[in-house]
Coordinates of C-alpha atoms and ligand atoms in Angstrom, one line a residue:
X24 CA 143.5 112.6 131.6
X25 CA 143.4 115.8 133.3
X26 CA 141.4 116.3 136.5
X27 CA 138.4 117.8 134.5
X28 CA 138.2 114.8 132.0
X29 CA 138.6 112.2 135.0
X30 CA 135.9 114.0 137.0
X31 CA 133.4 113.7 133.7
X32 CA 134.3 110.1 133.1
X33 CA 133.1 109.4 136.8
X34 CA 130.2 111.7 136.9
X35 CA 129.4 109.3 133.7
X36 CA 129.7 106.2 135.9
X37 CA 127.6 108.0 138.5
X38 CA 124.6 108.7 136.5
X39 CA 123.8 105.1 136.3
X40 CA 123.5 105.1 140.3
X41 CA 122.2 108.5 141.4
X42 CA 119.3 110.1 140.4
X43 CA 119.5 113.1 138.0
X44 CA 117.7 115.2 140.5
X45 CA 120.4 114.5 143.2
X46 CA 123.2 115.0 140.7
X47 CA 121.9 118.0 139.7
X48 CA 121.5 118.8 143.5
X49 CA 124.5 118.1 145.1
X50 CA 127.1 117.8 142.6
X51 CA 126.9 121.2 140.9
X52 CA 129.8 122.8 140.6
X53 CA 131.9 119.9 142.0
X54 CA 135.2 118.9 140.7
X55 CA 138.6 117.0 141.4
X56 CA 141.0 119.5 142.7
X57 CA 143.5 117.2 143.9
X58 CA 144.6 113.7 142.4
X59 CA 147.4 111.6 143.2
X60 CA 147.7 107.6 142.3
X61 CA 146.3 106.6 145.5
X62 CA 144.0 109.2 146.4
X63 CA 141.2 111.9 144.8
X64 CA 140.0 115.3 146.7
X65 CA 136.9 116.1 145.5
X66 CA 135.6 120.1 145.8
X67 CA 132.5 121.2 146.4
X68 CA 131.1 124.8 146.4
X69 CA 129.0 124.1 149.7
X70 CA 129.5 122.5 153.3
X71 CA 126.1 121.2 152.4
X72 CA 127.4 119.3 149.2
X73 CA 130.2 118.5 151.2
X74 CA 128.4 116.7 153.7
X75 CA 126.1 114.9 151.5
X76 CA 129.0 113.6 149.0
X77 CA 130.7 112.1 152.0
X78 CA 127.9 110.9 153.8
X79 CA 125.2 109.6 151.8
X80 CA 127.4 109.4 148.7
X81 CA 130.8 108.0 149.7
X82 CA 130.5 104.5 148.8
X83 CA 129.3 105.1 145.3
X84 CA 131.5 107.7 144.7
X85 CA 134.3 105.6 145.7
X86 CA 133.2 102.7 143.8
X87 CA 132.9 104.9 140.3
X88 CA 136.2 106.7 141.0
X89 CA 137.8 103.4 141.4
X90 CA 136.5 102.2 137.9
X91 CA 138.0 105.0 136.2
X92 CA 141.6 105.0 138.7
X93 CA 141.5 101.4 139.9
X94 CA 144.5 102.6 142.1
X95 CA 142.8 105.0 144.2
X96 CA 142.2 104.0 148.0
X97 CA 141.0 107.2 149.4
X98 CA 138.6 109.7 148.2
X99 CA 138.3 112.9 150.5
X100 CA 136.0 115.5 150.0
X101 CA 136.6 119.7 150.7
X102 CA 134.9 123.2 150.7
X103 CA 136.2 125.3 148.1
X104 CA 133.8 128.3 147.8
X105 CA 135.2 129.2 144.8
X106 CA 134.0 126.7 142.6
X107 CA 130.7 128.2 143.2
X108 CA 131.7 130.8 140.8
X109 CA 133.4 128.6 138.4
X110 CA 136.0 130.7 138.0
X111 CA 138.8 128.6 136.8
X112 CA 136.5 126.4 134.7
X113 CA 137.4 123.6 137.1
X114 CA 133.9 122.7 138.2
X115 CA 131.7 120.7 135.1
X116 CA 128.6 122.2 134.4
X117 CA 125.7 120.1 134.1
X118 CA 124.1 121.5 130.9
X119 CA 124.4 117.7 129.4
X120 CA 122.3 116.2 132.2
X121 CA 119.3 119.4 132.4
X122 CA 118.7 118.5 128.8
X123 CA 118.0 114.7 129.4
X124 CA 114.5 113.9 129.7
X125 CA 114.8 110.6 131.3
X126 CA 117.9 108.6 133.0
X127 CA 117.7 105.6 130.5
X128 CA 118.0 103.1 133.0
X129 CA 116.7 103.5 136.6
X130 CA 119.0 101.4 138.5
X131 CA 118.2 100.7 142.2
X132 CA 121.2 101.4 144.4
X133 CA 121.9 98.5 146.5
X134 CA 121.8 99.6 150.0
X135 CA 124.3 97.4 151.2
X136 CA 127.8 96.8 149.7
X137 CA 128.6 92.9 149.2
X138 CA 131.9 92.0 149.4
X139 CA 133.0 88.7 148.1
X140 CA 136.1 86.8 150.4
X141 CA 137.3 84.2 147.9
X142 CA 133.6 82.8 146.7
X143 CA 132.1 83.7 149.9
X144 CA 129.7 86.4 150.2
X145 CA 129.5 88.3 153.4
X146 CA 126.7 91.3 153.8
X147 CA 128.5 94.4 154.0
X148 CA 128.3 97.5 155.9
X149 CA 125.7 100.1 155.0
X150 CA 127.5 103.3 153.7
X151 CA 125.3 105.8 155.5
X152 CA 126.7 104.8 158.9
X153 CA 129.6 106.7 159.5
X154 CA 132.1 107.7 162.3
X155 CA 131.8 111.4 160.9
X156 CA 127.7 111.1 160.9
X157 CA 127.6 109.9 164.1
X158 CA 126.5 113.0 166.5
X159 CA 128.6 113.1 169.5
X160 CA 127.5 114.0 173.2
X161 CA 128.6 113.3 176.9
X162 CA 126.9 110.1 176.5
X163 CA 128.6 108.4 173.6
X164 CA 132.2 110.3 173.5
X165 CA 133.9 107.5 174.9
X166 CA 132.7 105.1 172.8
X167 CA 133.0 107.0 169.6
X168 CA 136.3 107.9 170.7
X169 CA 137.4 104.5 170.9
X170 CA 135.8 103.7 167.7
X171 CA 138.0 106.6 165.8
X172 CA 141.0 105.0 167.5
X173 CA 140.2 101.6 166.3
X174 CA 139.6 103.0 162.9
X175 CA 143.0 104.9 162.6
X176 CA 145.2 102.0 163.6
X177 CA 143.0 98.6 163.5
X178 CA 144.5 96.2 166.1
X179 CA 146.5 98.2 167.9
X180 CA 144.8 100.5 170.6
X181 CA 141.7 98.3 172.0
X182 CA 141.5 94.8 171.0
X183 CA 138.7 93.8 171.4
X184 CA 136.8 96.9 171.6
X185 CA 133.4 96.1 173.4
X186 CA 130.1 98.8 172.7
X187 CA 127.4 98.0 174.7
X188 CA 124.0 99.8 175.2
X189 CA 120.4 99.7 175.2
X190 CA 118.0 99.3 172.2
X191 CA 118.6 101.9 169.3
X192 CA 121.7 103.7 171.0
X193 CA 123.6 103.8 167.9
X194 CA 125.6 100.6 168.6
X195 CA 125.5 99.5 165.2
X196 CA 126.0 102.6 163.6
X197 CA 129.3 102.9 165.5
X198 CA 130.2 99.3 164.6
X199 CA 129.3 99.8 160.9
X200 CA 131.0 103.5 161.0
X201 CA 134.1 101.7 162.2
X202 CA 134.3 99.4 159.3
X203 CA 133.2 102.3 156.7
X204 CA 136.3 104.0 158.1
X205 CA 138.7 101.0 158.2
X206 CA 137.6 100.7 154.5
X207 CA 138.3 104.1 153.6
X208 CA 141.5 104.5 155.3
X209 CA 143.0 101.2 155.0
X210 CA 141.5 99.9 151.7
X211 CA 143.2 97.1 151.4
X212 CA 142.0 95.3 154.5
X213 CA 139.2 93.0 154.6
X214 CA 136.4 93.8 157.1
X215 CA 133.8 91.3 157.9
X216 CA 130.5 92.7 159.3
X217 CA 128.0 90.2 160.6
X218 CA 125.5 90.0 163.5
X219 CA 126.0 87.5 165.8
X220 CA 122.7 85.8 164.2
X221 CA 124.1 85.8 160.6
X222 CA 127.3 84.5 162.4
X223 CA 125.8 81.3 163.7
X224 CA 123.5 80.9 160.7
X225 CA 126.3 80.9 158.5
X226 CA 128.4 78.5 160.9
X227 CA 125.2 75.8 160.9
X228 CA 124.8 76.0 157.5
X229 CA 128.7 75.3 156.4
X230 CA 128.7 72.7 159.2
X231 CA 125.4 70.8 157.9
X232 CA 127.0 70.9 154.6
X233 CA 130.3 69.6 156.1
X234 CA 132.5 72.5 155.1
X235 CA 133.3 73.8 158.6
X236 CA 136.6 74.3 157.2
X237 CA 135.3 76.7 154.4
X238 CA 134.0 78.9 157.3
X239 CA 137.1 78.9 159.8
X240 CA 138.9 80.0 156.1
X241 CA 136.3 83.1 155.4
X242 CA 136.9 84.4 159.2
X243 CA 140.6 83.7 159.5
X244 CA 141.1 86.0 156.5
X245 CA 139.3 89.1 158.3
X246 CA 141.4 91.8 159.3
X247 CA 138.9 93.6 161.1
X248 CA 136.1 91.5 162.4
X249 CA 132.9 93.2 163.6
X250 CA 129.8 90.8 165.2
X251 CA 127.0 92.8 166.3
X252 CA 124.8 91.8 168.9
X253 CA 127.0 89.4 170.6
X254 CA 124.1 88.6 173.3
X255 CA 122.2 86.5 170.8
X256 CA 124.8 83.8 171.3
X257 CA 123.6 83.2 174.4
X258 CA 123.2 79.1 175.2
X259 CA 124.6 78.6 171.2
X260 CA 127.1 76.5 172.6
X261 CA 128.7 75.3 169.2
X262 CA 128.7 78.2 167.9
X263 CA 130.2 80.2 170.8
X264 CA 133.3 77.6 170.5
X265 CA 133.8 78.1 167.0
X266 CA 133.5 82.0 167.6
X267 CA 136.2 81.4 170.4
X268 CA 138.4 79.8 168.3
X269 CA 138.1 82.3 165.3
X270 CA 138.5 85.5 168.1
X271 CA 141.7 83.7 169.9
X272 CA 143.1 83.2 165.9
X273 CA 142.7 86.9 164.7
X274 CA 143.7 88.2 168.3
X275 CA 146.7 86.1 168.2
X276 CA 147.4 87.5 164.7
X277 CA 146.8 91.1 165.8
X278 CA 143.5 91.2 164.1
X279 CA 141.2 93.9 165.0
X280 CA 138.0 92.8 166.5
X281 CA 134.8 94.9 167.5
X282 CA 131.6 93.8 169.4
X283 CA 128.6 95.1 170.5
X284 CA 125.6 93.9 172.9
X285 CA 123.0 95.0 175.0
X286 CA 124.8 94.5 178.3
X287 CA 128.3 94.7 179.8
X288 CA 130.6 91.2 179.2
X289 CA 129.9 90.6 182.8
X290 CA 126.2 90.6 182.8
X291 CA 125.9 88.2 179.5
X292 CA 124.9 85.3 181.0
X293 CA 124.5 82.2 178.8
X294 CA 128.3 82.8 177.4
X295 CA 131.1 81.1 178.1
X296 CA 133.8 82.6 180.7
X297 CA 136.4 82.0 178.7
X298 CA 134.8 84.8 175.9
X299 CA 133.5 86.9 178.5
X300 CA 137.0 87.2 180.2
X301 CA 138.7 88.0 176.6
X302 CA 136.2 90.2 175.9
X303 CA 137.0 92.3 179.4
X304 CA 140.7 92.2 178.6
X305 CA 140.1 94.9 175.6
X306 CA 138.2 98.1 176.1
X307 CA 134.8 98.5 177.4
X308 CA 132.2 101.2 176.6
X309 CA 128.6 102.2 176.8
X310 CA 126.4 104.3 174.8
X311 CA 123.9 105.9 176.5
X312 CA 120.6 107.8 175.8
X313 CA 121.8 111.2 174.7
X314 CA 121.0 114.4 176.6
X315 CA 118.8 117.1 175.1
X316 CA 121.3 118.9 173.3
X317 CA 122.9 115.9 171.5
X318 CA 119.3 115.0 170.5
X319 CA 118.6 118.1 168.9
X320 CA 122.0 117.6 167.2
X321 CA 121.1 114.5 166.0
X322 CA 118.0 115.5 164.5
X323 CA 119.4 118.4 162.8
X324 CA 122.0 115.8 161.5
X325 CA 119.1 113.6 160.1
X326 CA 117.4 116.4 158.5
X327 CA 120.9 117.3 157.1
X328 CA 121.0 113.9 155.4
X329 CA 117.7 113.7 154.2
X330 CA 118.1 117.5 152.4
X331 CA 115.2 118.7 154.4
X332 CA 114.6 121.7 156.3
X333 CA 112.5 121.6 159.5
X334 CA 111.3 124.3 161.9
X335 CA 113.8 124.3 165.1
X336 CA 110.7 124.4 167.0
X337 CA 109.7 121.0 165.6
X338 CA 113.0 119.4 166.3
X339 CA 112.9 120.8 169.9
X340 CA 109.4 119.4 170.3
X341 CA 110.5 116.1 169.1
X342 CA 113.7 115.7 171.1
X343 CA 112.1 116.8 174.3
X344 CA 109.5 114.3 173.9
X345 CA 111.3 111.1 172.7
X346 CA 113.0 109.7 175.6
X347 CA 113.5 105.9 175.0
X348 CA 116.1 105.6 172.2
X349 CA 117.7 107.3 169.1
X350 CA 115.9 105.0 166.7
X351 CA 112.7 106.4 168.4
X352 CA 113.8 109.8 167.6
X353 CA 114.8 109.2 164.6
X354 CA 111.6 107.5 163.9
X355 CA 109.2 110.5 164.6
X356 CA 111.4 112.9 162.8
X357 CA 111.1 110.4 159.4
X358 CA 107.3 110.2 160.1
X359 CA 106.6 113.8 160.3
X360 CA 108.7 114.1 157.1
X361 CA 107.0 111.6 155.2
X362 CA 103.7 113.0 156.4
X363 CA 104.5 116.4 155.4
X364 CA 105.4 115.2 152.3
X365 CA 101.9 113.4 151.4
X366 CA 100.4 116.5 152.7
X367 CA 102.5 119.2 151.5
X368 CA 103.2 121.0 154.0
X369 CA 105.7 121.4 156.7
X370 CA 105.7 119.6 160.1
X371 CA 104.2 121.3 163.0
X372 CA 104.5 120.8 166.6
X373 CA 100.5 119.7 166.1
X374 CA 101.2 117.3 163.7
X375 CA 104.2 115.6 165.6
X376 CA 102.5 115.7 168.7
X377 CA 99.6 113.8 167.4
X378 CA 101.9 111.1 165.9
X379 CA 103.7 110.8 169.3
X380 CA 100.6 110.3 171.2
X381 CA 99.4 107.3 168.5
X382 CA 103.2 105.6 169.2
X383 CA 103.7 106.6 172.8
X384 CA 99.9 106.3 174.6
X385 CA 100.9 106.6 177.9
X386 CA 103.0 109.5 178.5
X387 CA 102.4 112.9 178.4
X388 CA 103.3 114.9 175.7
X389 CA 105.1 117.9 177.1
X390 CA 104.2 121.4 176.1
X391 CA 101.1 120.8 174.1
X392 CA 97.6 119.5 175.0
X393 CA 94.8 118.1 173.1
X394 CA 94.4 119.6 170.0
X395 CA 92.4 116.8 167.9
X396 CA 89.0 119.3 167.9
X397 CA 91.1 121.9 166.3
X398 CA 91.7 119.9 162.8
X399 CA 91.4 121.7 159.8
X400 CA 90.9 125.3 161.1
X401 CA 92.6 128.3 159.2
X402 CA 93.8 131.6 160.8
X403 CA 91.5 133.1 163.8
X404 CA 89.9 136.1 162.8
X405 CA 87.9 137.5 165.7
X406 CA 88.5 137.4 169.8
X407 CA 85.7 135.3 169.7
X408 CA 87.4 132.7 167.7
X409 CA 90.8 133.3 169.2
X410 CA 89.0 132.9 173.1
X411 CA 87.7 129.5 171.9
X412 CA 90.8 128.0 169.9
X413 CA 92.9 129.2 173.2
X414 CA 90.5 127.4 175.2
X415 CA 90.8 124.1 173.3
X416 CA 94.6 124.4 172.8
X417 CA 95.4 124.7 176.6
X418 CA 92.6 122.4 177.6
X419 CA 90.5 125.3 179.6
X420 CA 87.2 126.5 179.7
X421 CA 86.6 129.9 178.1
X422 CA 84.3 131.1 181.2
X423 CA 88.0 130.4 183.1
X424 CA 90.1 132.5 180.2
X425 CA 87.9 135.5 180.8
X426 CA 87.2 134.8 184.4
X427 CA 89.3 136.2 187.2
X428 CA 91.3 133.2 188.1
X429 CA 94.9 133.9 188.6
X430 CA 96.2 130.4 188.7
X431 CA 99.2 130.1 185.9
X432 CA 97.7 127.2 184.6
X433 CA 95.0 129.8 183.4
X434 CA 96.6 133.1 183.7
X435 CA 99.2 132.5 181.4
X436 CA 97.0 131.1 178.7
X437 CA 95.0 134.3 179.1
X438 CA 97.8 136.4 179.0
X439 CA 99.0 134.8 175.6
X440 CA 95.5 135.2 174.4
X441 CA 96.0 138.8 175.1
X442 CA 99.2 139.4 173.9
X443 CA 97.8 137.7 170.4
X444 CA 94.6 140.0 170.3
X445 CA 96.8 143.0 171.0
X446 CA 100.1 142.5 169.1
X447 CA 99.4 140.1 166.2
X448 CA 95.5 140.9 165.3
X449 CA 95.6 144.8 166.4
X450 CA 92.9 145.1 168.7
X451 CA 93.1 148.1 171.2
X452 CA 94.1 147.7 174.6
X453 CA 90.6 148.4 175.8
X454 CA 89.1 146.4 173.3
X455 CA 91.0 143.6 174.6
X456 CA 90.5 144.5 178.3
X457 CA 86.9 144.6 177.7
X458 CA 86.5 141.4 175.8
X459 CA 88.5 139.4 178.7
X460 CA 86.2 140.0 181.3
X461 CA 86.5 143.5 181.3
X462 CA 89.6 144.3 182.5
X463 CA 91.7 147.5 182.6
X464 CA 93.6 148.4 179.7
X465 CA 96.5 148.6 182.0
X466 CA 96.1 144.6 183.0
X467 CA 96.0 144.3 179.4
X468 CA 99.7 146.2 178.8
X469 CA 101.0 144.3 181.6
X470 CA 100.1 141.1 180.0
X471 CA 101.6 142.0 176.6
X472 CA 104.6 142.8 178.5
X473 CA 105.0 139.8 180.5
X474 CA 104.4 137.4 177.1
X475 CA 107.2 139.5 175.3
X476 CA 109.8 139.1 178.1
X477 CA 109.0 135.7 178.8
X478 CA 109.5 134.9 175.1
X479 CA 113.1 136.0 175.6
X480 CA 113.8 133.9 178.8
X481 CA 111.4 131.5 179.5
X482 CA 112.2 128.5 176.7
X483 CA 109.2 126.8 177.4
X484 CA 106.7 129.8 177.2
X485 CA 108.0 130.9 173.9
X486 CA 107.6 126.9 172.4
X487 CA 103.9 127.0 174.1
X488 CA 103.3 130.2 172.2
X489 CA 104.9 129.5 169.0
X490 CA 102.9 126.1 168.9
X491 CA 99.6 128.3 170.1
X492 CA 100.8 130.7 167.1
X493 CA 101.1 128.3 164.9
X494 CA 97.7 126.9 165.3
X495 CA 95.8 130.0 165.3
X496 CA 98.0 131.2 162.2
X497 CA 99.0 134.0 163.7
Ligands
ADP11 P1 121.6 99.9 168.2 O1 122.3 99.1 167.5 O2 122.0 100.4 169.5 O3 120.4 99.3 168.4 P2 121.2 101.8 166.0 O4 122.8 102.0 165.7 O5 120.6 100.9 164.9 O6 121.2 101.4 167.4 O7 121.2 103.1 165.7 C1 119.5 103.4 165.8 C2 119.6 104.7 164.8 O8 119.7 105.8 165.3 C3 120.3 104.7 163.6 O9 119.4 105.1 162.5 C4 121.5 105.5 164.1 O10 122.0 106.2 162.6 C5 120.8 106.7 164.7 N1 121.8 107.1 165.4 C6 122.0 106.6 167.1 N2 122.7 107.1 167.6 C7 123.2 108.5 167.0 C8 124.0 109.5 166.8 N3 124.8 109.5 168.1 N4 124.6 110.2 165.8 C9 123.5 110.0 164.9 N5 122.8 109.1 164.5 C10 122.5 108.1 165.7
MG12 MG1 121.8 97.1 166.4

C-alpha cells in the first residue's frame, strides 16, 4: 500500500466515527506525508485543521490508523500549505463523501476510551484533554512543565508528581493530558487513570467479592498510575492502606505516579501521615486561577476547539467578569455559544452579561449596566431614540445626559452619545449641540475628539463604546 491508499483506508474507517460534515471540514486536503512501521505523519493544509486533528480527533485517528497499520505507535500532525492546492495529488479529495446523502449508521463516539487490563476494565482518559491544548500562563506554568517532563520520561523525573489547586483550575485536564501524552509517546505503557472515588469503590467491590488479589493485580500492572482528587481518601482507612501498598510497589518498581488534590499534602487532614510524607518526597506543584491574559487565551483555545468564531470584545468581557474558576469561564462561553446557536445570532456583550447576571447574582458585572429594558430593539433612528437608549444603557436620566453635569459618570456617556450622533448617524455638530442641551459646536467637536482618542488608549472606554454601539446597532 502506498501512503495514499493507506490514508484512504483510514478515512474509510474514520467515516463511521466522525460525522460527514466534520470530515469534510477538517480532513479536506489531508494526506499522509510520512510513514514508517511505527510512526505516521499526517499533513493538513491549515494550522486550524492541524489543531482540530491533533486535539479533537487524535484519539479516533490513532485508533483507525492502528486498524490499518497495527504496528504504528505514533501519529503526528503537520501543516503543509502545499496540500491546499493539491499540487502533487497526494491529498485525497472528498468527492465520494460529497455524493453521499447520509452516513449509513450513525455511531456515537464514546467520549471515554475504555482500556482493558487483563479482564479488568478501567475508565480511561478523555481524549480532549491534552497537554498541548492546556493553555499555559504564569499561574500554571510550573505544573504544566512538570506534567510535560513526566510524560516525556515517566518514572524518571518527578515521582510522585502532586498537583494541587482549587476546583475548576485544570487539575483533571493536566492529569488526563499527561496520560494522553504518555499513551501517545510510549505506546506500550499501561496507563491507569482513576478518581480516588472510583479507586475506592472498586477496592470495596473486590474486597466484598473476596477478590482483593485481582484488585492488586490490576494496579500493580500499571506503568503509570494517575489518581484524581486524592482528598476524598480522607477518613477511608482501608482504602488508604491499600493505596499505600500500591503506591509503594509501583514506586519501588520505578513506575510513575501522578496525583491531584484540592490542597497541598500537608493540609490533607484525615490522610495517613505515611502517605503525606510520600507525596512530599516527589514534586509538589500548584495550579491557580489564571490571569486575565491567560483567561483570554483559554477562551480563544476553546473557541478553536469548538470551531466557532466569537467577537474578541465578547471574549474579553467574559474573561474580565469570571473570577472563580476556569470551569466557570468555559461554562459561560459554552452557554453563550449554545444560546447564540439557538437564536441564530452571534453572542454579544449583552447576551453574555445577562447570563452572567443569572449565575452570578451578587457580583457587579464590569463594564455594562442594566440592559434588560432594551430587549429586542433595533438600530436607533433619531437623536431622541439615541438619548433614550444611552440613558438606559448607562442607567442615567435623560435629563442628566442633556444637562450640565461634568461628573465623569455622566459626561463620558454624554460624549459617547454625541460621538455616535455625529460620526455614526451623520448629524451636524450644530444639530448635535442643540439637541444635547444647547451646547456649542466646539464642545461637540471636543467630545468627538475625546472619544476618538480614548478609543485608542483607554481599553475600558473602548469596550463600553463597543458594547453601546452593538446595542444601538451603530
Ligand atoms: P479541576 O480538575 O481542577 O477541577 P478541570 O481540569 O476539570 O479542573 O478543568 C475545568 C475545565 O477548565 C476543563 O474543561 C479544562 O479543560 C478547562 N481548563 C482549565 N485550565 C485550563 C487551561 N490552562 N487551558 C485550557 N483549558 C483549561
Ligand atoms: Mg478535577
